[in-house]
């Protein structure tokens, strides 16, 4: 049994409507999760999960706020999935 998760930023209403049209005709079950908008995160929220020093050591540069938001969105999705009864998932972004 699987579930489809769709990440969508609250401000992207047109994308949400489009994905709802596409998914409603193709998937039996799906859940929209509000994506994290990196641009509006506080320093505390960023520093809770992100280290500029570690990112630079790993990939040679710091992550952008958008990349941090993307990471936190997927983290949120994974935690949601792990607390569900599903044994696999499809992850979609609008």
Tab-separated table of N, CA, C and O in Angstrom:
chain	number	residue	atom	x	y	z
A	1	UNK	N	0.846	-1.178	0.000
A	1	UNK	CA	0.000	0.000	0.000
A	1	UNK	C	0.891	1.241	0.000
A	1	UNK	O	1.873	1.296	0.721
A	2	UNK	N	0.561	2.217	-0.820
A	2	UNK	CA	1.377	3.423	-0.894
A	2	UNK	C	0.513	4.665	-0.850
A	2	UNK	O	-0.698	4.618	-1.055
A	3	UNK	N	1.167	5.759	-0.588
A	3	UNK	CA	0.514	7.052	-0.626
A	3	UNK	C	1.386	7.987	-1.448
A	3	UNK	O	2.601	7.820	-1.512
A	4	UNK	N	0.778	8.951	-2.087
A	4	UNK	CA	1.511	9.977	-2.818
A	4	UNK	C	1.485	11.255	-1.990
A	4	UNK	O	0.437	11.650	-1.477
A	5	UNK	N	2.639	11.855	-1.863
A	5	UNK	CA	2.777	13.119	-1.144
A	5	UNK	C	3.192	14.175	-2.146
A	5	UNK	O	4.120	13.980	-2.928
A	6	UNK	N	2.507	15.308	-2.113
A	6	UNK	CA	2.820	16.407	-3.018
A	6	UNK	C	3.220	17.609	-2.177
A	6	UNK	O	2.453	18.074	-1.336
A	7	UNK	N	4.442	18.097	-2.415
A	7	UNK	CA	4.921	19.288	-1.722
A	7	UNK	C	4.492	20.522	-2.502
A	7	UNK	O	4.657	20.586	-3.723
A	8	UNK	N	3.942	21.488	-1.788
A	8	UNK	CA	3.445	22.704	-2.420
A	8	UNK	C	3.618	23.870	-1.455
A	8	UNK	O	3.255	23.765	-0.286
A	9	UNK	N	4.162	24.973	-1.961
A	9	UNK	CA	4.247	26.182	-1.131
A	9	UNK	C	2.884	26.842	-1.079
A	9	UNK	O	2.190	26.943	-2.088
A	10	UNK	N	2.544	27.287	0.104
A	10	UNK	CA	1.228	27.885	0.345
A	10	UNK	C	0.911	29.001	-0.658
A	10	UNK	O	-0.226	29.146	-1.094
A	11	UNK	N	1.924	29.760	-1.043
A	11	UNK	CA	1.712	30.888	-1.953
A	11	UNK	C	1.454	30.452	-3.398
A	11	UNK	O	0.984	31.240	-4.206
A	12	UNK	N	1.745	29.201	-3.743
A	12	UNK	CA	1.608	28.715	-5.112
A	12	UNK	C	0.251	28.047	-5.338
A	12	UNK	O	0.147	26.852	-5.613
A	13	UNK	N	-0.783	28.840	-5.279
A	13	UNK	CA	-2.158	28.340	-5.378
A	13	UNK	C	-2.444	27.731	-6.760
A	13	UNK	O	-3.068	26.677	-6.858
A	14	UNK	N	-1.954	28.360	-7.813
A	14	UNK	CA	-2.193	27.835	-9.165
A	14	UNK	C	-1.552	26.466	-9.339
A	14	UNK	O	-2.144	25.566	-9.945
A	15	UNK	N	-0.351	26.289	-8.797
A	15	UNK	CA	0.326	24.992	-8.883
A	15	UNK	C	-0.447	23.936	-8.096
A	15	UNK	O	-0.565	22.794	-8.529
A	16	UNK	N	-0.974	24.323	-6.949
A	16	UNK	CA	-1.777	23.411	-6.130
A	16	UNK	C	-3.002	22.940	-6.908
A	16	UNK	O	-3.281	21.740	-6.974
A	17	UNK	N	-3.705	23.861	-7.520
A	17	UNK	CA	-4.901	23.504	-8.291
A	17	UNK	C	-4.550	22.589	-9.464
A	17	UNK	O	-5.264	21.627	-9.740
A	18	UNK	N	-3.451	22.899	-10.137
A	18	UNK	CA	-3.023	22.063	-11.258
A	18	UNK	C	-2.705	20.642	-10.791
A	18	UNK	O	-3.155	19.666	-11.399
A	19	UNK	N	-1.934	20.529	-9.721
A	19	UNK	CA	-1.566	19.204	-9.212
A	19	UNK	C	-2.790	18.444	-8.729
A	19	UNK	O	-2.878	17.232	-8.876
A	20	UNK	N	-3.746	19.152	-8.148
A	20	UNK	CA	-4.966	18.491	-7.703
A	20	UNK	C	-5.724	17.921	-8.894
A	20	UNK	O	-6.230	16.804	-8.837
A	21	UNK	N	-5.790	18.650	-9.999
A	21	UNK	CA	-6.436	18.149	-11.214
A	21	UNK	C	-5.723	16.907	-11.734
A	21	UNK	O	-6.352	15.903	-12.060
A	22	UNK	N	-4.422	16.985	-11.827
A	22	UNK	CA	-3.630	15.872	-12.351
A	22	UNK	C	-3.757	14.645	-11.452
A	22	UNK	O	-4.010	13.534	-11.914
A	23	UNK	N	-3.599	14.845	-10.159
A	23	UNK	CA	-3.583	13.710	-9.224
A	23	UNK	C	-4.962	13.081	-9.030
A	23	UNK	O	-5.068	11.860	-8.895
A	24	UNK	N	-6.004	13.898	-9.025
A	24	UNK	CA	-7.341	13.350	-8.764
A	24	UNK	C	-7.779	12.361	-9.839
A	24	UNK	O	-8.560	11.451	-9.567
A	25	UNK	N	-7.262	12.495	-11.041
A	25	UNK	CA	-7.638	11.577	-12.106
A	25	UNK	C	-6.682	10.390	-12.244
A	25	UNK	O	-6.952	9.469	-13.009
A	26	UNK	N	-5.576	10.410	-11.498
A	26	UNK	CA	-4.571	9.357	-11.678
A	26	UNK	C	-4.210	8.580	-10.417
A	26	UNK	O	-3.659	7.488	-10.509
A	27	UNK	N	-4.480	9.155	-9.266
A	27	UNK	CA	-4.092	8.505	-8.008
A	27	UNK	C	-5.305	8.298	-7.112
A	27	UNK	O	-6.186	9.151	-7.051
A	28	UNK	N	-5.306	7.190	-6.413
A	28	UNK	CA	-6.410	6.931	-5.488
A	28	UNK	C	-6.270	7.730	-4.206
A	28	UNK	O	-7.239	8.180	-3.632
A	29	UNK	N	-5.039	7.861	-3.743
A	29	UNK	CA	-4.833	8.626	-2.511
A	29	UNK	C	-3.590	9.490	-2.650
A	29	UNK	O	-2.588	9.082	-3.213
A	30	UNK	N	-3.700	10.688	-2.140
A	30	UNK	CA	-2.583	11.624	-2.144
A	30	UNK	C	-2.811	12.667	-1.061
A	30	UNK	O	-3.942	12.916	-0.646
A	31	UNK	N	-1.703	13.233	-0.622
A	31	UNK	CA	-1.741	14.223	0.443
A	31	UNK	C	-0.882	15.406	0.025
A	31	UNK	O	0.248	15.226	-0.428
A	32	UNK	N	-1.420	16.601	0.174
A	32	UNK	CA	-0.625	17.800	-0.034
A	32	UNK	C	0.017	18.185	1.283
A	32	UNK	O	-0.646	18.215	2.325
A	33	UNK	N	1.311	18.469	1.235
A	33	UNK	CA	2.025	18.963	2.402
A	33	UNK	C	2.567	20.345	2.067
A	33	UNK	O	3.120	20.559	0.983
A	34	UNK	N	2.406	21.266	3.004
A	34	UNK	CA	2.907	22.615	2.786
A	34	UNK	C	4.430	22.610	2.830
A	34	UNK	O	5.035	22.199	3.818
A	35	UNK	N	5.036	23.036	1.744
A	35	UNK	CA	6.493	23.095	1.657
A	35	UNK	C	7.014	24.244	2.521
A	35	UNK	O	6.299	25.203	2.821
A	36	UNK	N	8.259	24.134	2.905
A	36	UNK	CA	8.915	25.158	3.718
A	36	UNK	C	9.536	26.183	2.770
A	36	UNK	O	10.310	25.827	1.882
A	37	UNK	N	9.193	27.432	2.965
A	37	UNK	CA	9.757	28.502	2.141
A	37	UNK	C	11.024	29.018	2.810
A	37	UNK	O	10.979	29.708	3.830
A	38	UNK	N	12.150	28.650	2.241
A	38	UNK	CA	13.443	28.996	2.827
A	38	UNK	C	13.657	30.481	3.011
A	38	UNK	O	14.320	30.914	3.956
A	39	UNK	N	13.093	31.291	2.133
A	39	UNK	CA	13.295	32.743	2.173
A	39	UNK	C	12.746	33.388	3.442
A	39	UNK	O	13.206	34.462	3.840
A	40	UNK	N	11.798	32.758	4.081
A	40	UNK	CA	11.171	33.371	5.260
A	40	UNK	C	11.587	32.714	6.583
A	40	UNK	O	11.048	33.054	7.635
A	41	UNK	N	12.527	31.786	6.520
A	41	UNK	CA	12.973	31.118	7.749
A	41	UNK	C	13.812	32.048	8.609
A	41	UNK	O	14.608	32.839	8.099
A	42	UNK	N	13.645	31.939	9.905
A	42	UNK	CA	14.481	32.698	10.833
A	42	UNK	C	15.844	32.019	10.951
A	42	UNK	O	16.006	30.845	10.590
A	43	UNK	N	16.800	32.750	11.466
A	43	UNK	CA	18.137	32.178	11.679
A	43	UNK	C	18.050	30.981	12.620
A	43	UNK	O	18.739	29.973	12.416
A	44	UNK	N	17.196	31.061	13.624
A	44	UNK	CA	17.027	29.941	14.563
A	44	UNK	C	16.534	28.697	13.831
A	44	UNK	O	17.063	27.599	14.022
A	45	UNK	N	15.521	28.846	12.980
A	45	UNK	CA	14.975	27.704	12.244
A	45	UNK	C	16.026	27.082	11.319
A	45	UNK	O	16.102	25.864	11.205
A	46	UNK	N	16.812	27.926	10.688
A	46	UNK	CA	17.855	27.414	9.796
A	46	UNK	C	18.934	26.691	10.588
A	46	UNK	O	19.318	25.568	10.267
A	47	UNK	N	19.423	27.324	11.637
A	47	UNK	CA	20.532	26.756	12.412
A	47	UNK	C	20.155	25.500	13.179
A	47	UNK	O	21.032	24.732	13.574
A	48	UNK	N	18.876	25.267	13.348
A	48	UNK	CA	18.420	24.062	14.049
A	48	UNK	C	18.795	22.794	13.273
A	48	UNK	O	19.075	21.759	13.868
A	49	UNK	N	18.811	22.885	11.944
A	49	UNK	CA	19.049	21.702	11.113
A	49	UNK	C	20.211	21.854	10.124
A	49	UNK	O	20.549	20.904	9.434
A	50	UNK	N	20.785	23.022	10.036
A	50	UNK	CA	21.754	23.294	8.980
A	50	UNK	C	23.039	23.884	9.538
A	50	UNK	O	23.007	24.751	10.406
A	51	UNK	N	24.147	23.414	9.005
A	51	UNK	CA	25.463	23.953	9.343
A	51	UNK	C	26.148	24.393	8.055
A	51	UNK	O	26.426	23.565	7.176
A	52	UNK	N	26.411	25.679	7.943
A	52	UNK	CA	27.105	26.190	6.762
A	52	UNK	C	28.489	25.554	6.635
A	52	UNK	O	28.934	25.221	5.540
A	53	UNK	N	29.136	25.359	7.762
A	53	UNK	CA	30.464	24.743	7.770
A	53	UNK	C	30.401	23.314	7.218
A	53	UNK	O	31.223	22.924	6.393
A	54	UNK	N	29.422	22.539	7.653
A	54	UNK	CA	29.284	21.156	7.161
A	54	UNK	C	28.933	21.131	5.673
A	54	UNK	O	29.446	20.290	4.924
A	55	UNK	N	28.055	22.032	5.234
A	55	UNK	CA	27.683	22.076	3.818
A	55	UNK	C	28.888	22.411	2.953
A	55	UNK	O	29.121	21.785	1.917
A	56	UNK	N	29.654	23.371	3.393
A	56	UNK	CA	30.843	23.767	2.630
A	56	UNK	C	31.853	22.628	2.568
A	56	UNK	O	32.442	22.370	1.514
A	57	UNK	N	32.014	21.918	3.667
A	57	UNK	CA	32.931	20.774	3.686
A	57	UNK	C	32.429	19.654	2.779
A	57	UNK	O	33.219	18.989	2.105
A	58	UNK	N	31.129	19.459	2.731
A	58	UNK	CA	30.541	18.350	1.968
A	58	UNK	C	30.432	18.649	0.470
A	58	UNK	O	30.766	17.816	-0.364
A	59	UNK	N	29.919	19.837	0.135
A	59	UNK	CA	29.670	20.123	-1.290
A	59	UNK	C	30.461	21.315	-1.822
A	59	UNK	O	30.316	21.685	-2.987
A	60	UNK	N	31.267	21.933	-0.978
A	60	UNK	CA	32.132	23.011	-1.430
A	60	UNK	C	31.528	24.398	-1.406
A	60	UNK	O	32.144	25.358	-1.866
A	61	UNK	N	30.320	24.521	-0.885
A	61	UNK	CA	29.662	25.834	-0.806
A	61	UNK	C	28.507	25.762	0.180
A	61	UNK	O	27.976	24.687	0.456
A	62	UNK	N	28.086	26.913	0.674
A	62	UNK	CA	26.883	26.914	1.521
A	62	UNK	C	25.632	26.692	0.675
A	62	UNK	O	25.639	26.934	-0.534
A	63	UNK	N	24.585	26.212	1.299
A	63	UNK	CA	23.301	26.058	0.615
A	63	UNK	C	22.573	27.395	0.561
A	63	UNK	O	22.711	28.227	1.463
A	64	UNK	N	21.777	27.582	-0.474
A	64	UNK	CA	20.926	28.775	-0.558
A	64	UNK	C	19.731	28.571	0.372
A	64	UNK	O	19.429	27.449	0.800
A	65	UNK	N	19.032	29.628	0.654
A	65	UNK	CA	17.821	29.508	1.493
A	65	UNK	C	16.786	28.619	0.817
A	65	UNK	O	16.079	27.873	1.479
A	66	UNK	N	16.700	28.675	-0.502
A	66	UNK	CA	15.777	27.806	-1.229
A	66	UNK	C	16.129	26.339	-1.066
A	66	UNK	O	15.246	25.491	-0.896
A	67	UNK	N	17.414	26.034	-1.122
A	67	UNK	CA	17.861	24.653	-0.935
A	67	UNK	C	17.600	24.175	0.492
A	67	UNK	O	17.204	23.020	0.701
A	68	UNK	N	17.777	25.054	1.446
A	68	UNK	CA	17.491	24.706	2.847
A	68	UNK	C	15.995	24.442	3.008
A	68	UNK	O	15.589	23.471	3.644
A	69	UNK	N	15.172	25.294	2.408
A	69	UNK	CA	13.723	25.085	2.460
A	69	UNK	C	13.322	23.780	1.813
A	69	UNK	O	12.453	23.049	2.317
A	70	UNK	N	13.950	23.439	0.708
A	70	UNK	CA	13.668	22.172	0.015
A	70	UNK	C	14.025	20.994	0.921
A	70	UNK	O	13.249	20.047	1.064
A	71	UNK	N	15.202	21.051	1.529
A	71	UNK	CA	15.609	19.993	2.462
A	71	UNK	C	14.597	19.854	3.601
A	71	UNK	O	14.161	18.742	3.925
A	72	UNK	N	14.216	20.975	4.195
A	72	UNK	CA	13.286	20.918	5.325
A	72	UNK	C	11.901	20.432	4.892
A	72	UNK	O	11.210	19.748	5.654
A	73	UNK	N	11.503	20.745	3.668
A	73	UNK	CA	10.231	20.246	3.136
A	73	UNK	C	10.255	18.727	3.023
A	73	UNK	O	9.309	18.037	3.413
A	74	UNK	N	11.338	18.206	2.474
A	74	UNK	CA	11.458	16.748	2.324
A	74	UNK	C	11.585	16.075	3.685
A	74	UNK	O	11.009	14.999	3.897
A	75	UNK	N	12.264	16.711	4.617
A	75	UNK	CA	12.364	16.162	5.974
A	75	UNK	C	10.965	16.051	6.601
A	75	UNK	O	10.610	15.039	7.193
A	76	UNK	N	10.192	17.111	6.443
A	76	UNK	CA	8.811	17.128	6.949
A	76	UNK	C	8.003	15.984	6.330
A	76	UNK	O	7.269	15.269	7.019
A	77	UNK	N	8.167	15.801	5.024
A	77	UNK	CA	7.463	14.744	4.312
A	77	UNK	C	7.877	13.366	4.818
A	77	UNK	O	7.037	12.507	5.059
A	78	UNK	N	9.179	13.149	4.992
A	78	UNK	CA	9.667	11.844	5.462
A	78	UNK	C	9.128	11.533	6.850
A	78	UNK	O	8.736	10.395	7.126
A	79	UNK	N	9.097	12.528	7.724
A	79	UNK	CA	8.559	12.304	9.072
A	79	UNK	C	7.074	11.947	9.008
A	79	UNK	O	6.612	11.064	9.738
A	80	UNK	N	6.341	12.611	8.141
A	80	UNK	CA	4.911	12.303	7.936
A	80	UNK	C	4.754	10.861	7.454
A	80	UNK	O	3.924	10.107	7.955
A	81	UNK	N	5.562	10.480	6.467
A	81	UNK	CA	5.497	9.129	5.930
A	81	UNK	C	5.847	8.088	6.997
A	81	UNK	O	5.151	7.079	7.135
A	82	UNK	N	6.896	8.328	7.749
A	82	UNK	CA	7.319	7.360	8.760
A	82	UNK	C	6.287	7.169	9.864
A	82	UNK	O	6.218	6.110	10.479
A	83	UNK	N	5.453	8.173	10.090
A	83	UNK	CA	4.415	8.039	11.119
A	83	UNK	C	3.118	7.462	10.547
A	83	UNK	O	2.142	7.280	11.270
A	84	UNK	N	3.112	7.165	9.253
A	84	UNK	CA	1.912	6.621	8.610
A	84	UNK	C	1.957	5.096	8.600
A	84	UNK	O	2.950	4.485	8.976
A	85	UNK	N	0.888	4.506	8.110
A	85	UNK	CA	0.803	3.047	7.996
A	85	UNK	C	1.289	2.552	6.634
A	85	UNK	O	1.294	1.356	6.380
A	86	UNK	N	1.696	3.465	5.766
A	86	UNK	CA	2.120	3.089	4.415
A	86	UNK	C	3.531	2.508	4.432
A	86	UNK	O	4.364	2.891	5.239
A	87	UNK	N	3.782	1.561	3.510
A	87	UNK	CA	5.119	0.965	3.440
A	87	UNK	C	5.933	1.500	2.263
A	87	UNK	O	7.087	1.129	2.099
A	88	UNK	N	5.344	2.340	1.441
A	88	UNK	CA	6.104	3.042	0.407
A	88	UNK	C	5.342	4.316	0.026
A	88	UNK	O	4.166	4.464	0.353
A	89	UNK	N	6.058	5.200	-0.658
A	89	UNK	CA	5.456	6.490	-0.991
A	89	UNK	C	5.971	6.986	-2.325
A	89	UNK	O	7.066	6.620	-2.768
A	90	UNK	N	5.182	7.815	-2.948
A	90	UNK	CA	5.594	8.566	-4.119
A	90	UNK	C	5.708	10.010	-3.667
A	90	UNK	O	4.800	10.539	-3.017
A	91	UNK	N	6.815	10.636	-3.996
A	91	UNK	CA	7.027	12.039	-3.613
A	91	UNK	C	7.005	12.889	-4.878
A	91	UNK	O	7.760	12.638	-5.812
A	92	UNK	N	6.112	13.864	-4.885
A	92	UNK	CA	5.973	14.764	-6.026
A	92	UNK	C	6.138	16.211	-5.549
A	92	UNK	O	5.778	16.539	-4.419
A	93	UNK	N	6.676	17.017	-6.412
A	93	UNK	CA	6.725	18.461	-6.155
A	93	UNK	C	5.938	19.132	-7.262
A	93	UNK	O	5.922	18.680	-8.390
A	94	UNK	N	5.255	20.202	-6.892
A	94	UNK	CA	4.467	20.901	-7.911
A	94	UNK	C	5.387	21.618	-8.852
A	94	UNK	O	5.089	22.023	-9.895
